[in-house]
Amino acid sequence: MLQRIHTPVTDKADITLYMKRDDLIHPLYGGNKIRKLKYNVQQCLREGKTGLLTCGGSYSNHIIATAAYGKEHGLKTKALIRGEELLIENPTLKDAAALGMEFVFVSREAYRSVRENPELAFELSHSDKQEWYFIPEGGTNVFAVAGVAELVSEIEIHFNYLATPCGTGGTFAGLMKGIKDIDCKLLVFSALKNGDYIIDEVADLLKEDFDESKLTLFTSDYVFGGYGKMKPELMDFVKSFKQQTGILLDPIYNGKMMFGLLDKIESGYFKKGSVIVALHTGGVQAWRGVKEQPFIV
């Protein structure tokens, strides 16, 4: 679904802005995570494995999506969780556990080791490689790229720019692959401080499909202190955006992207008459980990 976004900023700048509402795909795990899982699950089934093994933080959208999507496909699910076991009390993990997911809590040091050597995930979780199919943090791999790339064909209007938030780079990579033969540019808003290294990782993931000329903007200027961190200015923006549009943005990715995108529009970054599509990647369940929720109106 595409939703036209009208704000004083877009109207004054003569910019046409739409939001691709991937958050509406599913009430619990709608967004880019389901697209990343689609072909991973198909590959798991082709290999004859019976479980999905992955990793993430305690409020990870990827964790809850893997638990739900895995169950729908008759697969067991297990996750390495970064942090202490007390985190099991949070609503994201409670929901994932109710869907049948098993957790193995590991130290941050051990978690970093898995990032560098995914084979350790099987050892740390006591999982047999013949039984379990591993999906990396955030779901990002070549199968995720294929799933995300498909969404571009769902945008049935002409547009000049496609904007996305960015964490592990899977959505960034998928969108670049998806717009390969389309006359448009990509705008990427990193959720990570000093996140420029993601560009090299995406280039390595895409190989010959990586086209730097398609990347008009990659910025870490709107992280509000870093990944998972929030400031009153961001909270106020999310509340105002919901009042203006009726759309709830999450505080980790999409809230920061839209803040940055509107700031760029207001600064005159885009030519008048430009058409921009911003991808809502979902993740609104992350609000359940925020004590103060100023977006409620």
JSON list of C-alpha atoms in Angstrom, two decimals, residues 112-258:
[
{"chain": "A", "resi": 112, "resn": "ARG", "atom": "CA", "xyz": [30.20, -10.35, 18.62]},
{"chain": "A", "resi": 113, "resn": "SER", "atom": "CA", "xyz": [32.08, -13.60, 18.00]},
{"chain": "A", "resi": 114, "resn": "VAL", "atom": "CA", "xyz": [29.03, -15.02, 16.24]},
{"chain": "A", "resi": 115, "resn": "ARG", "atom": "CA", "xyz": [28.89, -11.98, 13.99]},
{"chain": "A", "resi": 116, "resn": "GLU", "atom": "CA", "xyz": [32.46, -12.66, 12.95]},
{"chain": "A", "resi": 117, "resn": "ASN", "atom": "CA", "xyz": [32.08, -16.45, 12.77]},
{"chain": "A", "resi": 118, "resn": "PRO", "atom": "CA", "xyz": [28.47, -17.62, 12.26]},
{"chain": "A", "resi": 119, "resn": "GLU", "atom": "CA", "xyz": [29.52, -21.26, 12.77]},
{"chain": "A", "resi": 120, "resn": "LEU", "atom": "CA", "xyz": [29.81, -20.49, 16.49]},
{"chain": "A", "resi": 121, "resn": "ALA", "atom": "CA", "xyz": [26.03, -20.07, 16.63]},
{"chain": "A", "resi": 122, "resn": "PHE", "atom": "CA", "xyz": [25.59, -23.83, 16.38]},
{"chain": "A", "resi": 123, "resn": "GLU", "atom": "CA", "xyz": [28.13, -24.48, 19.12]},
{"chain": "A", "resi": 124, "resn": "LEU", "atom": "CA", "xyz": [26.80, -21.86, 21.54]},
{"chain": "A", "resi": 125, "resn": "SER", "atom": "CA", "xyz": [23.19, -22.97, 21.05]},
{"chain": "A", "resi": 126, "resn": "HIS", "atom": "CA", "xyz": [23.94, -26.72, 21.03]},
{"chain": "A", "resi": 127, "resn": "SER", "atom": "CA", "xyz": [22.26, -27.02, 17.65]},
{"chain": "A", "resi": 128, "resn": "ASP", "atom": "CA", "xyz": [22.94, -29.75, 15.09]},
{"chain": "A", "resi": 129, "resn": "LYS", "atom": "CA", "xyz": [23.74, -28.27, 11.66]},
{"chain": "A", "resi": 130, "resn": "GLN", "atom": "CA", "xyz": [21.86, -31.12, 10.02]},
{"chain": "A", "resi": 131, "resn": "GLU", "atom": "CA", "xyz": [18.70, -30.00, 11.81]},
{"chain": "A", "resi": 132, "resn": "TRP", "atom": "CA", "xyz": [18.98, -26.22, 12.08]},
{"chain": "A", "resi": 133, "resn": "TYR", "atom": "CA", "xyz": [19.19, -23.57, 9.35]},
{"chain": "A", "resi": 134, "resn": "PHE", "atom": "CA", "xyz": [21.09, -20.44, 10.40]},
{"chain": "A", "resi": 135, "resn": "ILE", "atom": "CA", "xyz": [19.85, -16.93, 9.57]},
{"chain": "A", "resi": 136, "resn": "PRO", "atom": "CA", "xyz": [22.22, -14.09, 10.54]},
{"chain": "A", "resi": 137, "resn": "GLU", "atom": "CA", "xyz": [21.39, -11.05, 12.66]},
{"chain": "A", "resi": 138, "resn": "GLY", "atom": "CA", "xyz": [18.63, -8.98, 11.11]},
{"chain": "A", "resi": 139, "resn": "GLY", "atom": "CA", "xyz": [18.03, -11.71, 8.54]},
{"chain": "A", "resi": 140, "resn": "THR", "atom": "CA", "xyz": [20.58, -10.20, 6.17]},
{"chain": "A", "resi": 141, "resn": "ASN", "atom": "CA", "xyz": [21.98, -12.52, 3.50]},
{"chain": "A", "resi": 142, "resn": "VAL", "atom": "CA", "xyz": [21.54, -13.20, -0.24]},
{"chain": "A", "resi": 143, "resn": "PHE", "atom": "CA", "xyz": [18.10, -14.72, 0.31]},
{"chain": "A", "resi": 144, "resn": "ALA", "atom": "CA", "xyz": [16.99, -11.61, 2.19]},
{"chain": "A", "resi": 145, "resn": "VAL", "atom": "CA", "xyz": [18.16, -9.43, -0.70]},
{"chain": "A", "resi": 146, "resn": "ALA", "atom": "CA", "xyz": [15.96, -11.36, -3.13]},
{"chain": "A", "resi": 147, "resn": "GLY", "atom": "CA", "xyz": [12.92, -10.98, -0.89]},
{"chain": "A", "resi": 148, "resn": "VAL", "atom": "CA", "xyz": [13.32, -7.25, -0.33]},
{"chain": "A", "resi": 149, "resn": "ALA", "atom": "CA", "xyz": [14.03, -6.57, -4.02]},
{"chain": "A", "resi": 150, "resn": "GLU", "atom": "CA", "xyz": [10.52, -7.77, -4.89]},
{"chain": "A", "resi": 151, "resn": "LEU", "atom": "CA", "xyz": [8.83, -4.86, -3.14]},
{"chain": "A", "resi": 152, "resn": "VAL", "atom": "CA", "xyz": [10.02, -2.38, -5.78]},
{"chain": "A", "resi": 153, "resn": "SER", "atom": "CA", "xyz": [7.69, -3.91, -8.36]},
{"chain": "A", "resi": 154, "resn": "GLU", "atom": "CA", "xyz": [4.77, -3.22, -6.02]},
{"chain": "A", "resi": 155, "resn": "ILE", "atom": "CA", "xyz": [5.29, 0.55, -6.35]},
{"chain": "A", "resi": 156, "resn": "GLU", "atom": "CA", "xyz": [3.01, 1.36, -9.26]},
{"chain": "A", "resi": 157, "resn": "ILE", "atom": "CA", "xyz": [3.91, 5.02, -9.69]},
{"chain": "A", "resi": 158, "resn": "HIS", "atom": "CA", "xyz": [6.88, 6.82, -11.19]},
{"chain": "A", "resi": 159, "resn": "PHE", "atom": "CA", "xyz": [9.26, 8.04, -8.49]},
{"chain": "A", "resi": 160, "resn": "ASN", "atom": "CA", "xyz": [12.65, 9.73, -8.41]},
{"chain": "A", "resi": 161, "resn": "TYR", "atom": "CA", "xyz": [13.87, 8.57, -5.01]},
{"chain": "A", "resi": 162, "resn": "LEU", "atom": "CA", "xyz": [13.36, 5.60, -2.72]},
{"chain": "A", "resi": 163, "resn": "ALA", "atom": "CA", "xyz": [14.20, 6.17, 0.96]},
{"chain": "A", "resi": 164, "resn": "THR", "atom": "CA", "xyz": [14.89, 3.53, 3.59]},
{"chain": "A", "resi": 165, "resn": "PRO", "atom": "CA", "xyz": [16.22, 3.24, 7.13]},
{"chain": "A", "resi": 166, "resn": "CYS", "atom": "CA", "xyz": [19.21, 0.93, 7.53]},
{"chain": "A", "resi": 167, "resn": "GLY", "atom": "CA", "xyz": [20.50, -1.41, 10.24]},
{"chain": "A", "resi": 168, "resn": "THR", "atom": "CA", "xyz": [22.36, -4.48, 9.03]},
{"chain": "A", "resi": 169, "resn": "GLY", "atom": "CA", "xyz": [22.11, -3.44, 5.37]},
{"chain": "A", "resi": 170, "resn": "GLY", "atom": "CA", "xyz": [19.80, -6.16, 4.06]},
{"chain": "A", "resi": 171, "resn": "THR", "atom": "CA", "xyz": [17.00, -3.80, 3.05]},
{"chain": "A", "resi": 172, "resn": "PHE", "atom": "CA", "xyz": [19.51, -1.33, 1.59]},
{"chain": "A", "resi": 173, "resn": "ALA", "atom": "CA", "xyz": [20.96, -4.17, -0.53]},
{"chain": "A", "resi": 174, "resn": "GLY", "atom": "CA", "xyz": [17.57, -5.50, -1.58]},
{"chain": "A", "resi": 175, "resn": "LEU", "atom": "CA", "xyz": [16.31, -2.10, -2.68]},
{"chain": "A", "resi": 176, "resn": "MET", "atom": "CA", "xyz": [19.47, -1.40, -4.67]},
{"chain": "A", "resi": 177, "resn": "LYS", "atom": "CA", "xyz": [18.99, -4.71, -6.47]},
{"chain": "A", "resi": 178, "resn": "GLY", "atom": "CA", "xyz": [15.30, -3.91, -6.99]},
{"chain": "A", "resi": 179, "resn": "ILE", "atom": "CA", "xyz": [15.91, -0.50, -8.62]},
{"chain": "A", "resi": 180, "resn": "LYS", "atom": "CA", "xyz": [18.77, -1.75, -10.80]},
{"chain": "A", "resi": 181, "resn": "ASP", "atom": "CA", "xyz": [16.82, -1.22, -14.02]},
{"chain": "A", "resi": 182, "resn": "ILE", "atom": "CA", "xyz": [14.69, 1.71, -12.87]},
{"chain": "A", "resi": 183, "resn": "ASP", "atom": "CA", "xyz": [15.52, 5.39, -13.30]},
{"chain": "A", "resi": 184, "resn": "CYS", "atom": "CA", "xyz": [15.57, 6.35, -9.63]},
{"chain": "A", "resi": 185, "resn": "LYS", "atom": "CA", "xyz": [18.00, 6.87, -6.76]},
{"chain": "A", "resi": 186, "resn": "LEU", "atom": "CA", "xyz": [18.33, 5.42, -3.27]},
{"chain": "A", "resi": 187, "resn": "LEU", "atom": "CA", "xyz": [18.37, 7.40, -0.01]},
{"chain": "A", "resi": 188, "resn": "VAL", "atom": "CA", "xyz": [19.67, 5.47, 3.01]},
{"chain": "A", "resi": 189, "resn": "PHE", "atom": "CA", "xyz": [19.33, 6.67, 6.60]},
{"chain": "A", "resi": 190, "resn": "SER", "atom": "CA", "xyz": [21.53, 4.64, 8.93]},
{"chain": "A", "resi": 191, "resn": "ALA", "atom": "CA", "xyz": [20.32, 3.82, 12.45]},
{"chain": "A", "resi": 192, "resn": "LEU", "atom": "CA", "xyz": [23.93, 3.25, 13.48]},
{"chain": "A", "resi": 193, "resn": "LYS", "atom": "CA", "xyz": [26.43, 5.90, 14.51]},
{"chain": "A", "resi": 194, "resn": "ASN", "atom": "CA", "xyz": [29.34, 5.96, 12.03]},
{"chain": "A", "resi": 195, "resn": "GLY", "atom": "CA", "xyz": [27.50, 3.39, 9.95]},
{"chain": "A", "resi": 196, "resn": "ASP", "atom": "CA", "xyz": [29.29, 4.06, 6.65]},
{"chain": "A", "resi": 197, "resn": "TYR", "atom": "CA", "xyz": [31.00, 0.65, 6.82]},
{"chain": "A", "resi": 198, "resn": "ILE", "atom": "CA", "xyz": [27.63, -0.82, 5.84]},
{"chain": "A", "resi": 199, "resn": "ILE", "atom": "CA", "xyz": [28.21, 0.43, 2.28]},
{"chain": "A", "resi": 200, "resn": "ASP", "atom": "CA", "xyz": [31.20, -1.90, 1.88]},
{"chain": "A", "resi": 201, "resn": "GLU", "atom": "CA", "xyz": [29.25, -4.80, 3.39]},
{"chain": "A", "resi": 202, "resn": "VAL", "atom": "CA", "xyz": [26.38, -4.21, 0.98]},
{"chain": "A", "resi": 203, "resn": "ALA", "atom": "CA", "xyz": [28.80, -4.00, -1.93]},
{"chain": "A", "resi": 204, "resn": "ASP", "atom": "CA", "xyz": [30.27, -7.34, -0.89]},
{"chain": "A", "resi": 205, "resn": "LEU", "atom": "CA", "xyz": [26.80, -8.87, -0.54]},
{"chain": "A", "resi": 206, "resn": "LEU", "atom": "CA", "xyz": [25.55, -7.63, -3.93]},
{"chain": "A", "resi": 207, "resn": "LYS", "atom": "CA", "xyz": [28.74, -8.18, -5.93]},
{"chain": "A", "resi": 208, "resn": "GLU", "atom": "CA", "xyz": [27.99, -7.17, -9.57]},
{"chain": "A", "resi": 209, "resn": "ASP", "atom": "CA", "xyz": [24.54, -5.85, -8.61]},
{"chain": "A", "resi": 210, "resn": "PHE", "atom": "CA", "xyz": [26.08, -3.07, -6.51]},
{"chain": "A", "resi": 211, "resn": "ASP", "atom": "CA", "xyz": [25.83, 0.24, -8.39]},
{"chain": "A", "resi": 212, "resn": "GLU", "atom": "CA", "xyz": [27.23, 3.15, -6.42]},
{"chain": "A", "resi": 213, "resn": "SER", "atom": "CA", "xyz": [25.71, 5.62, -8.88]},
{"chain": "A", "resi": 214, "resn": "LYS", "atom": "CA", "xyz": [22.28, 4.57, -7.60]},
{"chain": "A", "resi": 215, "resn": "LEU", "atom": "CA", "xyz": [23.15, 5.67, -4.07]},
{"chain": "A", "resi": 216, "resn": "THR", "atom": "CA", "xyz": [22.44, 9.39, -3.83]},
{"chain": "A", "resi": 217, "resn": "LEU", "atom": "CA", "xyz": [22.57, 9.59, -0.04]},
{"chain": "A", "resi": 218, "resn": "PHE", "atom": "CA", "xyz": [23.87, 7.48, 2.85]},
{"chain": "A", "resi": 219, "resn": "THR", "atom": "CA", "xyz": [23.84, 9.32, 6.14]},
{"chain": "A", "resi": 220, "resn": "SER", "atom": "CA", "xyz": [24.35, 8.64, 9.84]},
{"chain": "A", "resi": 221, "resn": "ASP", "atom": "CA", "xyz": [23.41, 12.21, 10.76]},
{"chain": "A", "resi": 222, "resn": "TYR", "atom": "CA", "xyz": [20.04, 11.31, 12.28]},
{"chain": "A", "resi": 223, "resn": "VAL", "atom": "CA", "xyz": [20.83, 8.57, 14.79]},
{"chain": "A", "resi": 224, "resn": "PHE", "atom": "CA", "xyz": [19.94, 10.69, 17.84]},
{"chain": "A", "resi": 225, "resn": "GLY", "atom": "CA", "xyz": [22.81, 9.40, 19.91]},
{"chain": "A", "resi": 226, "resn": "GLY", "atom": "CA", "xyz": [23.16, 5.93, 18.42]},
{"chain": "A", "resi": 227, "resn": "TYR", "atom": "CA", "xyz": [21.33, 2.69, 17.78]},
{"chain": "A", "resi": 228, "resn": "GLY", "atom": "CA", "xyz": [18.36, 2.21, 20.06]},
{"chain": "A", "resi": 229, "resn": "LYS", "atom": "CA", "xyz": [18.80, 5.64, 21.64]},
{"chain": "A", "resi": 230, "resn": "MET", "atom": "CA", "xyz": [16.13, 8.32, 21.62]},
{"chain": "A", "resi": 231, "resn": "LYS", "atom": "CA", "xyz": [15.92, 11.98, 22.46]},
{"chain": "A", "resi": 232, "resn": "PRO", "atom": "CA", "xyz": [12.94, 14.24, 23.25]},
{"chain": "A", "resi": 233, "resn": "GLU", "atom": "CA", "xyz": [13.24, 15.88, 19.82]},
{"chain": "A", "resi": 234, "resn": "LEU", "atom": "CA", "xyz": [12.68, 12.51, 18.14]},
{"chain": "A", "resi": 235, "resn": "MET", "atom": "CA", "xyz": [9.77, 11.64, 20.44]},
{"chain": "A", "resi": 236, "resn": "ASP", "atom": "CA", "xyz": [8.12, 14.98, 19.69]},
{"chain": "A", "resi": 237, "resn": "PHE", "atom": "CA", "xyz": [8.58, 14.41, 15.96]},
{"chain": "A", "resi": 238, "resn": "VAL", "atom": "CA", "xyz": [7.03, 10.93, 16.05]},
{"chain": "A", "resi": 239, "resn": "LYS", "atom": "CA", "xyz": [4.02, 12.27, 17.92]},
{"chain": "A", "resi": 240, "resn": "SER", "atom": "CA", "xyz": [3.62, 15.18, 15.50]},
{"chain": "A", "resi": 241, "resn": "PHE", "atom": "CA", "xyz": [3.97, 12.91, 12.46]},
{"chain": "A", "resi": 242, "resn": "LYS", "atom": "CA", "xyz": [1.26, 10.60, 13.78]},
{"chain": "A", "resi": 243, "resn": "GLN", "atom": "CA", "xyz": [-1.04, 13.55, 14.39]},
{"chain": "A", "resi": 244, "resn": "GLN", "atom": "CA", "xyz": [-0.47, 14.83, 10.85]},
{"chain": "A", "resi": 245, "resn": "THR", "atom": "CA", "xyz": [-0.64, 11.53, 8.97]},
{"chain": "A", "resi": 246, "resn": "GLY", "atom": "CA", "xyz": [-2.13, 8.88, 11.24]},
{"chain": "A", "resi": 247, "resn": "ILE", "atom": "CA", "xyz": [1.02, 6.78, 10.75]},
{"chain": "A", "resi": 248, "resn": "LEU", "atom": "CA", "xyz": [2.93, 5.43, 13.74]},
{"chain": "A", "resi": 249, "resn": "LEU", "atom": "CA", "xyz": [6.68, 5.29, 13.19]},
{"chain": "A", "resi": 250, "resn": "ASP", "atom": "CA", "xyz": [8.99, 3.13, 15.25]},
{"chain": "A", "resi": 251, "resn": "PRO", "atom": "CA", "xyz": [11.70, 4.83, 17.38]},
{"chain": "A", "resi": 252, "resn": "ILE", "atom": "CA", "xyz": [14.68, 2.80, 16.12]},
{"chain": "A", "resi": 253, "resn": "TYR", "atom": "CA", "xyz": [14.51, 3.05, 12.34]},
{"chain": "A", "resi": 254, "resn": "ASN", "atom": "CA", "xyz": [11.57, 4.74, 10.63]},
{"chain": "A", "resi": 255, "resn": "GLY", "atom": "CA", "xyz": [11.18, 7.65, 13.04]},
{"chain": "A", "resi": 256, "resn": "LYS", "atom": "CA", "xyz": [14.78, 8.65, 12.46]},
{"chain": "A", "resi": 257, "resn": "MET", "atom": "CA", "xyz": [14.53, 8.15, 8.70]},
{"chain": "A", "resi": 258, "resn": "MET", "atom": "CA", "xyz": [11.46, 10.35, 8.38]}
]
